[in-house]
Coordinates of C-alpha atoms and ligand atoms in Angstrom, one line a residue:
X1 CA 15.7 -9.2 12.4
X2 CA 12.8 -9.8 14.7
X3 CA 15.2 -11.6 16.9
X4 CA 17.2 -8.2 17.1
X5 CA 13.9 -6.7 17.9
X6 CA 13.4 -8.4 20.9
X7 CA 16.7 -7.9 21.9
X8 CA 16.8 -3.9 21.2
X9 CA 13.5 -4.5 23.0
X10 CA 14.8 -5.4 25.8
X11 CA 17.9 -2.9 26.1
X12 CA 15.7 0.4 25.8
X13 CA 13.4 -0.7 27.9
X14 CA 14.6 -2.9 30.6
X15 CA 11.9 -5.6 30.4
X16 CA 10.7 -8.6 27.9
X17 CA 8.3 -7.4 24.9
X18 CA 4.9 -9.8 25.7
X19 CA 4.7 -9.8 21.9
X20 CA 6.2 -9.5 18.6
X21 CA 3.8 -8.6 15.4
X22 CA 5.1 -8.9 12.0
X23 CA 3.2 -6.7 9.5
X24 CA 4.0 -6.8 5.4
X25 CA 4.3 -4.1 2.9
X26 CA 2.4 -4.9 -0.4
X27 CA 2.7 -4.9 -3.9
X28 CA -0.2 -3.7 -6.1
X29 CA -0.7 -6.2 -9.6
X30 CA -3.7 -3.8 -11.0
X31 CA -6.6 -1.4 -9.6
X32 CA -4.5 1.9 -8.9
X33 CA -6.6 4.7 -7.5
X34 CA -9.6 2.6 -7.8
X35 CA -9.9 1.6 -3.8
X36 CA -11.0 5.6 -2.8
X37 CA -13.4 4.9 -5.9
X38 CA -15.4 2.5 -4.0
X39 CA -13.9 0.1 -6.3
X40 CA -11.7 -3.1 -6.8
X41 CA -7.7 -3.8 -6.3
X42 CA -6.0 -6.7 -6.8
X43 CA -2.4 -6.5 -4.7
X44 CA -0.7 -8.9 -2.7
X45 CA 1.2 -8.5 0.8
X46 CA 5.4 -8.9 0.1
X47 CA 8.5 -10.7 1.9
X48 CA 9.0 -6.8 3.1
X49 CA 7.4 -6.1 6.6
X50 CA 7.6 -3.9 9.5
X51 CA 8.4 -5.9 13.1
X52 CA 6.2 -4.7 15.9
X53 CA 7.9 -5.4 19.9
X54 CA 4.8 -4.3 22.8
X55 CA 4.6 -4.8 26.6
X56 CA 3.0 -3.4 28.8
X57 CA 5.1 -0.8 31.4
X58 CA 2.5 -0.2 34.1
X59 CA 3.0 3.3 33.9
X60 CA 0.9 5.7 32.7
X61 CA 3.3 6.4 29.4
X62 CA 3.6 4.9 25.9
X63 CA 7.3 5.1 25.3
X64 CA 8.1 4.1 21.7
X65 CA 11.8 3.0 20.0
X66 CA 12.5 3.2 16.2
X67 CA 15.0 1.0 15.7
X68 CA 16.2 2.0 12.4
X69 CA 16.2 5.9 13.3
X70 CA 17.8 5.4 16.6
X71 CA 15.0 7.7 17.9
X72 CA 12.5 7.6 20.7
X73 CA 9.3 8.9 21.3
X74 CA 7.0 9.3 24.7
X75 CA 3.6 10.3 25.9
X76 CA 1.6 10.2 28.5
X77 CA -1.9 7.9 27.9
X78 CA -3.8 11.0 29.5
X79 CA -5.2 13.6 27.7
X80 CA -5.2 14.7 24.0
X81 CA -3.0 12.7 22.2
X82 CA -1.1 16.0 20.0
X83 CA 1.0 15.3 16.9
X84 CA 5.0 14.9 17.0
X85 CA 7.8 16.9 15.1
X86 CA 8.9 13.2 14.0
X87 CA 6.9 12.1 11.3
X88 CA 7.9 8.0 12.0
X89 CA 6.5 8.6 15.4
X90 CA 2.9 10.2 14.3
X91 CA 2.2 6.8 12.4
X92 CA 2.0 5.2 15.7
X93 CA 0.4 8.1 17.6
X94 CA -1.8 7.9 15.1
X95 CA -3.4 4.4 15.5
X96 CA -3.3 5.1 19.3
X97 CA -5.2 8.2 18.7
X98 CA -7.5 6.3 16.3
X99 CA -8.5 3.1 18.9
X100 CA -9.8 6.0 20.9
X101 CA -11.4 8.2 18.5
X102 CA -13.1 5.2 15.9
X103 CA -13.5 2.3 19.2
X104 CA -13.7 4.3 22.3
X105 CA -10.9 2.8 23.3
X106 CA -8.4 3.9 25.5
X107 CA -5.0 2.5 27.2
X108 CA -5.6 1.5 30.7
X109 CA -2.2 1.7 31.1
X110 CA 1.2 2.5 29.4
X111 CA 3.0 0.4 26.7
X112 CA 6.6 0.2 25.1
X113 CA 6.9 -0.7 21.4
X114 CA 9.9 -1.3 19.6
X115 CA 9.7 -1.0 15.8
X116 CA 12.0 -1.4 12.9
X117 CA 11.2 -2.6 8.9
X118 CA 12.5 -3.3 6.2
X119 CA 9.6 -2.5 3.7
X120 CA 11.2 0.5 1.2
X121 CA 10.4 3.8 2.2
X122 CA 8.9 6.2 -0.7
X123 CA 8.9 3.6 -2.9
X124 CA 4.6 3.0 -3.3
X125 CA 5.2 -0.5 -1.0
X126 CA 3.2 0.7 1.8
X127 CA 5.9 1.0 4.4
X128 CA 3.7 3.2 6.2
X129 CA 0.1 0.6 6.4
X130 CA 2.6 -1.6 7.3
X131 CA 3.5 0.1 10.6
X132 CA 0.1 1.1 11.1
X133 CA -0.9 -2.2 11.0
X134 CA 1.6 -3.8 13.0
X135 CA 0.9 -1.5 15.8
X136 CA -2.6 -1.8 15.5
X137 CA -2.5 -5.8 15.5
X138 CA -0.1 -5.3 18.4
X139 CA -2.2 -3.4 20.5
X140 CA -5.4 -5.6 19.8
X141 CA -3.4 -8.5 20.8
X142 CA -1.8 -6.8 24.4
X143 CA -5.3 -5.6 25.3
X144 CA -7.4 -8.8 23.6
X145 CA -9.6 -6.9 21.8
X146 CA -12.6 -8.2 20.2
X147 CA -11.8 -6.8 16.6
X148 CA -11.0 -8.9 13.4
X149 CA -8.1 -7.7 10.5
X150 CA -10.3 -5.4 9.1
X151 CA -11.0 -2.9 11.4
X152 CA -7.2 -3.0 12.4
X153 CA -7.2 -2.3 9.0
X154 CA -9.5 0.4 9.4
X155 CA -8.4 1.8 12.1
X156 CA -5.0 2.2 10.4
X157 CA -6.7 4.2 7.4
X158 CA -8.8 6.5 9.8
X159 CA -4.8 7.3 12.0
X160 CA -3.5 8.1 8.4
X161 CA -6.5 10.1 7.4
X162 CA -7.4 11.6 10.2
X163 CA -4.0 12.2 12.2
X164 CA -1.4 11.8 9.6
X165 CA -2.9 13.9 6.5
X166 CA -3.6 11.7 3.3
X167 CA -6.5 11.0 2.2
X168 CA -5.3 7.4 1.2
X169 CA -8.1 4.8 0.9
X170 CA -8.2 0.8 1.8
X171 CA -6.1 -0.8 -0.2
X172 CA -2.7 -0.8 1.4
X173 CA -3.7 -1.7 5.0
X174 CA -6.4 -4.1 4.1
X175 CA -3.4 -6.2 2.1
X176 CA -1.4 -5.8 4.9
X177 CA -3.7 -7.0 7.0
X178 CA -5.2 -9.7 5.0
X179 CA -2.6 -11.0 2.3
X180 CA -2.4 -14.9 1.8
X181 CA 0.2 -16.2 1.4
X182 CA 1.0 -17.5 -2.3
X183 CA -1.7 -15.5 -3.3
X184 CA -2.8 -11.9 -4.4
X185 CA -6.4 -11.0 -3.3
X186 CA -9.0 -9.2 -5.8
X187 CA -10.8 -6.5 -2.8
X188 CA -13.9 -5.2 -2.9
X189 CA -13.2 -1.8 -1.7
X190 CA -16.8 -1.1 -1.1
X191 CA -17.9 -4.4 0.5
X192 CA -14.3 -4.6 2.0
X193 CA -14.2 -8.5 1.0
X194 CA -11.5 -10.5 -0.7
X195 CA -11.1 -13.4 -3.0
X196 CA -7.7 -15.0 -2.9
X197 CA -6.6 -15.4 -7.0
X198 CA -4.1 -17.8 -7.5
X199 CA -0.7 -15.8 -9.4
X200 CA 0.2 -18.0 -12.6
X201 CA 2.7 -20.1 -12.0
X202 CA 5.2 -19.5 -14.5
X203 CA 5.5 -15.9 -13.3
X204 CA 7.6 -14.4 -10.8
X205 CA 6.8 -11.0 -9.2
X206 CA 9.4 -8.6 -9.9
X207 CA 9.4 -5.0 -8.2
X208 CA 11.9 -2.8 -9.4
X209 CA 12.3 0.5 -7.9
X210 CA 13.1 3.7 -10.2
X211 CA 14.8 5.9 -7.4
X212 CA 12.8 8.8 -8.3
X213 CA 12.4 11.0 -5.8
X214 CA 9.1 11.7 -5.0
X215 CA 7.7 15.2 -4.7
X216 CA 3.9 16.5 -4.3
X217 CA 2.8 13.0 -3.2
X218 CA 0.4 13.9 -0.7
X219 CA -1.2 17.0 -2.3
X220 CA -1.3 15.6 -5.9
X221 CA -2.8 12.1 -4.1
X222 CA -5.6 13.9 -2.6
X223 CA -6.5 16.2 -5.9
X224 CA -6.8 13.1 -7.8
X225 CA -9.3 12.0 -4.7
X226 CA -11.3 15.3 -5.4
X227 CA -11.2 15.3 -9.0
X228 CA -13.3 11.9 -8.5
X229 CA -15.5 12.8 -6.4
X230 CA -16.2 15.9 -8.5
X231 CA -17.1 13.3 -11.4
X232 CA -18.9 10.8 -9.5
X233 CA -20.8 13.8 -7.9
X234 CA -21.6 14.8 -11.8
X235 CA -23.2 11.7 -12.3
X236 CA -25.2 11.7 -9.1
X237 CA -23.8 8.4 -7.8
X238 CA -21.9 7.9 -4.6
X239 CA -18.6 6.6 -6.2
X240 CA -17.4 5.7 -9.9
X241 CA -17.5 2.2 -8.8
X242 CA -21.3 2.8 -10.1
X243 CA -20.5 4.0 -13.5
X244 CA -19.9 1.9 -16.5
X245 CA -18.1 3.1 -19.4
X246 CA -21.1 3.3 -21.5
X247 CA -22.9 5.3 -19.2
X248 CA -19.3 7.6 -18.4
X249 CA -19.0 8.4 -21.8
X250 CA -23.1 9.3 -22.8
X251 CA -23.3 11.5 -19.7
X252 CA -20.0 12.9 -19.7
X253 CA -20.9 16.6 -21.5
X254 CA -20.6 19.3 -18.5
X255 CA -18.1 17.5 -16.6
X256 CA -14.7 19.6 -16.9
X257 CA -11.7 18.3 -19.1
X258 CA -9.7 16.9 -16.2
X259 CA -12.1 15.1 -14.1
X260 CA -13.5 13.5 -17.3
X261 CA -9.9 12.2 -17.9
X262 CA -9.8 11.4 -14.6
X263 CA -13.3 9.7 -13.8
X264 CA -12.8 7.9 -16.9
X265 CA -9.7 6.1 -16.4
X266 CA -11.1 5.0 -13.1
X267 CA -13.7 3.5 -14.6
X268 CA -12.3 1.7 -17.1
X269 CA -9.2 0.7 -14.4
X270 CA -12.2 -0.6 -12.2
X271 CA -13.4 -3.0 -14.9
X272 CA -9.3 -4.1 -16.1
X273 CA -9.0 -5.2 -12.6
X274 CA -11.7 -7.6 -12.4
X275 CA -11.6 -8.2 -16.2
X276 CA -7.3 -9.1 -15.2
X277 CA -8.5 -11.1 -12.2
X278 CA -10.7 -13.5 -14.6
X279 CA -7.0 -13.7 -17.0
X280 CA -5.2 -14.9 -13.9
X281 CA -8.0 -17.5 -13.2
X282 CA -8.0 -18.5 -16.9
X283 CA -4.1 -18.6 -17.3
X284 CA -4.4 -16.3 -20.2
X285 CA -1.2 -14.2 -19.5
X286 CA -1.3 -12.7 -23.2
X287 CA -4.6 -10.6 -22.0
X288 CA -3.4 -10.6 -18.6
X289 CA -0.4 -8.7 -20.3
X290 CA -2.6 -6.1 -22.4
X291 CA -4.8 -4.9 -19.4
X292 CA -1.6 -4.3 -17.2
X293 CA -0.1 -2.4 -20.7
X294 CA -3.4 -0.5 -21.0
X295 CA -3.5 0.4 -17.0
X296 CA 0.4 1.7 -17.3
X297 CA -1.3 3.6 -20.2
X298 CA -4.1 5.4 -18.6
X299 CA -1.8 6.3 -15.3
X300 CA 0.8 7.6 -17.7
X301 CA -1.8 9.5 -19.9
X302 CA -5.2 9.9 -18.5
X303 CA -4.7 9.9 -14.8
X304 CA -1.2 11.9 -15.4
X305 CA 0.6 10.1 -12.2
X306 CA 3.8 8.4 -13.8
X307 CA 7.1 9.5 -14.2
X308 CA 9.3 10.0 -17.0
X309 CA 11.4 7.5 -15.4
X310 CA 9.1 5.3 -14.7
X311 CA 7.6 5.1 -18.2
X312 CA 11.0 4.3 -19.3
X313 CA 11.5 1.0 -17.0
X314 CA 8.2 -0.3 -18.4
X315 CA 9.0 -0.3 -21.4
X316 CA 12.4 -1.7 -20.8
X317 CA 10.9 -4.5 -19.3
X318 CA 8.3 -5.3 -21.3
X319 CA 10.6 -4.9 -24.7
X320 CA 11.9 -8.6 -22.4
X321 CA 9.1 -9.7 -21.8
X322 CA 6.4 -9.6 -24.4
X323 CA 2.8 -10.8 -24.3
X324 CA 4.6 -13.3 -21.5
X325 CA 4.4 -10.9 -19.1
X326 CA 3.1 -7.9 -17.5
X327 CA 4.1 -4.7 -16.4
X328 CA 2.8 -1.4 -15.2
X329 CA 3.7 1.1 -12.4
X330 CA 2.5 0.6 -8.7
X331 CA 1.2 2.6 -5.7
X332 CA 0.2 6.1 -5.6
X333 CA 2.2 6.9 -8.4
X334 CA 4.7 10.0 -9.1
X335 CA 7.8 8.1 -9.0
X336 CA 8.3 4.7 -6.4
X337 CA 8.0 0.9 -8.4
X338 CA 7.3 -0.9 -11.3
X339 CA 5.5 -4.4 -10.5
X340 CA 6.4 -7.0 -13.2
X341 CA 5.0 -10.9 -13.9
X342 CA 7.6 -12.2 -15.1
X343 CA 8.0 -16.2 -16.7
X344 CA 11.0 -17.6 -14.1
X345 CA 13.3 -17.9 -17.2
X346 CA 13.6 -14.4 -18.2
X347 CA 13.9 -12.7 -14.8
X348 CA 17.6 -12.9 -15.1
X349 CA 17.2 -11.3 -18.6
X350 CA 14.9 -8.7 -17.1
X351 CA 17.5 -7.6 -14.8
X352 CA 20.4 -7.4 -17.1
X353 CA 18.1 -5.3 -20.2
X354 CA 17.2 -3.0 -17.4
X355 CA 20.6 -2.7 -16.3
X356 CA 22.4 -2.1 -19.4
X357 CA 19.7 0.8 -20.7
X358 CA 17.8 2.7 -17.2
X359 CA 20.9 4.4 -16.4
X360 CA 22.2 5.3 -19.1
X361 CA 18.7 6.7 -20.2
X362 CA 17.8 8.5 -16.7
X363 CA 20.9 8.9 -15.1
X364 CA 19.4 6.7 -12.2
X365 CA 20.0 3.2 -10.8
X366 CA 16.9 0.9 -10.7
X367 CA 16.7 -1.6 -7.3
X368 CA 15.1 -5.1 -7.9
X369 CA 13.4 -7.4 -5.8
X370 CA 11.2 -10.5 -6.4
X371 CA 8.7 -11.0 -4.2
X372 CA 6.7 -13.8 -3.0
X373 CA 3.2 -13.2 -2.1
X374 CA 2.7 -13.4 1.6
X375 CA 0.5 -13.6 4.8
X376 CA -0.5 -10.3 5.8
X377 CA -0.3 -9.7 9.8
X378 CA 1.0 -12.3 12.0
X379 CA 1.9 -12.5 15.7
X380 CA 5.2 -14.4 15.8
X381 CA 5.1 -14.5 19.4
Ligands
GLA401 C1 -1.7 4.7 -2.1 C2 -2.9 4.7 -1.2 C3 -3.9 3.6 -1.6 C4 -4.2 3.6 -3.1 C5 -3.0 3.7 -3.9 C6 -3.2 3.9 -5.4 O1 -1.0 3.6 -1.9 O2 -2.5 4.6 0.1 O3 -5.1 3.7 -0.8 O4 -5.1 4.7 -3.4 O5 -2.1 4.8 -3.5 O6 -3.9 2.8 -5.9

């Protein structure tokens, strides 16, 4: 594919790319909603990734392709940078708009960019971190710019909060940006550092996509944000990343009904991901298995951002696997993908309970993939 790139590359725009950035989507193990919480995830970037083609043109105008829409996009590097009536195209808009708002920097001259990916769209895999990062890392490579992974990472958020509309936090670009490969990384979300944690290795990484169709995303995403911040502001603390459960649960009185459900799975989310990371150090998949159950649990129940659907796949798989395994929903939630450690042997059994029961229960067809963890951005050439 990123040899087709180049190639597409050089057909729309008459000239050799100077580069070629790959940039993965990313799977999240535990730690949902906890990254806007100040608090810690533990994801890993995927095989999925979004292929980034840049050169310079010398003009004055950034002329973008999107390979897999067949669609361009152009505009001039003067001026206010205003959004499009393609919603692919403000992604990358956006991080151009964002070097210049967040770094002062602008384009001293035009660039074309070719871009096409393979990361599942809608489906909580980050498709879209993925192309902010790839454009970002492309454009930091073209113009050598002195900034590290994490403020392309950064600078991604800020394009998709501040030009693209969702109030997403760190997570997904961070993992894009600095996945390991073979590994998933426990992130500070406050600190903004990660620890690489080694994935047991008797488990695969299944992801298997419900095909619900996602509705509300953005607007229910950033209520959830506000209903935290209305229950970290309760308890006079800048995020519920500063709230144990002890003290959640003797202050809580005054705090309305939903934000306590809310703030409270947070908190207790915040301590399965660390208490999850320690289980993957130890090799103890039984409790690694509870804490994923109990997180499903409290997004199902407390946090109210499952699916039907979705609930039903869990518990397919995990009437497979056991206390061998893990499973729980992953990503923003509201429909998208299951994430599921899996012992090698009973993938094949996953696939087949799952097949025989999800559609005839939902009346929709799962998709499965299994992953490998991977590096997060790389410039191939
Ligand atoms: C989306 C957001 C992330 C994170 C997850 C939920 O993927 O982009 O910042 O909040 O949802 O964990």
């Amino acid at each position: 594919m990123s040899q087709s790139l180049t190639e597409l590359f050089t057909q729309q725009f008459n000239a050799q790319a100077d580069h070629l950035i790959r940039a993965p989507g990313r799977v999240n193990l535990i730690g949902e909603h906890t990254d806007y919480n100040d608090g810690f995830v533990l994801p890993c970037a995927i095989d999925f990734a979004t292929h980034v083609a840049i050169g310079k043109n010398g003009s004055d105008t950034v002329r973008v392709f999107a390979a897999d829409y067949d669609e361009r996009d152009e505009f001039s590097i003067h001026g206010d940078i205003v959004h499009s009536d393609k919603q692919w195209a403000n992604y990358i808009r956006g991080v151009i708009w964002a070097f210049a708002e967040r770094n002062g920097f602008r384009l001293p001259e035009g660039v074309d960019i070719a871009v096409s990916g393979n990361v599942p769209q809608g489906a909580g895999l980050s498709s879209s971190a993925a192309l902010e990062v790839g454009v970002g890392k492309a454009l930091q490579t073209t113009f050598s710019l002195p900034i590290d992974e994490t403020e392309i990472a950064l600078l991604g958020q800020f394009a998709e909060n501040r030009f693209v509309g969702c109030n997403c936090g760190i997570m997904d670009q961070l993992t894009s940006a600095r996945g390991e490969e073979g590994h998933a990384i426990l992130i500070d979300c406050r600190e903004l550092t990660a620890q690489t944690v080694s994935i047991p290795d008797s488990l695969s990484i299944m992801i298997i996509h419900s095909h619900v169709k996602r509705g509300l995303v953005g607007s229910e995403y950033n209520t959830r944000r506000e209903q935290c911040e209305t229950a970290a502001k309760h308890f006079g603390v800048k995020a519920l990343r500063d709230v144990t459960l002890a003290q959640f649960d003797a202050g809580k009185a005054g705090l309305d009904v939903l934000a306590t459900k809310r703030g409270r799975y947070i908190v207790q989310e915040n301590q399965r991901t660390l208490d999850a990371t320690d289980a993957m150090k130890r090799n103890d998949i039984a409790a690694l298995s509870k804490l994923m159950a109990e997180s499903h649990i409290g997004m199902r129940d407390e946090f109210e951002i499952t699916h039907p659907a979705v609930d039903t796949l869990v518990e397919l798989v995990g009437e497979v696997i056991g206390e061998r395994g893990g499973v729980r929903m992953t990503g923003g939630g509201f429909g998208g993908c299951i994430v599921a450690l899996v012992p090698h042997e009973e993938v094949d059994n996953v696939k087949a309970h799952v097949a025989k029961h999800y559609h005839a229960r939902t009346g929709l067809t799962e998709e499965v993939f299994v992953c490998k963890p991977r590096q997060g951005v790389s410039v191939i050439k």
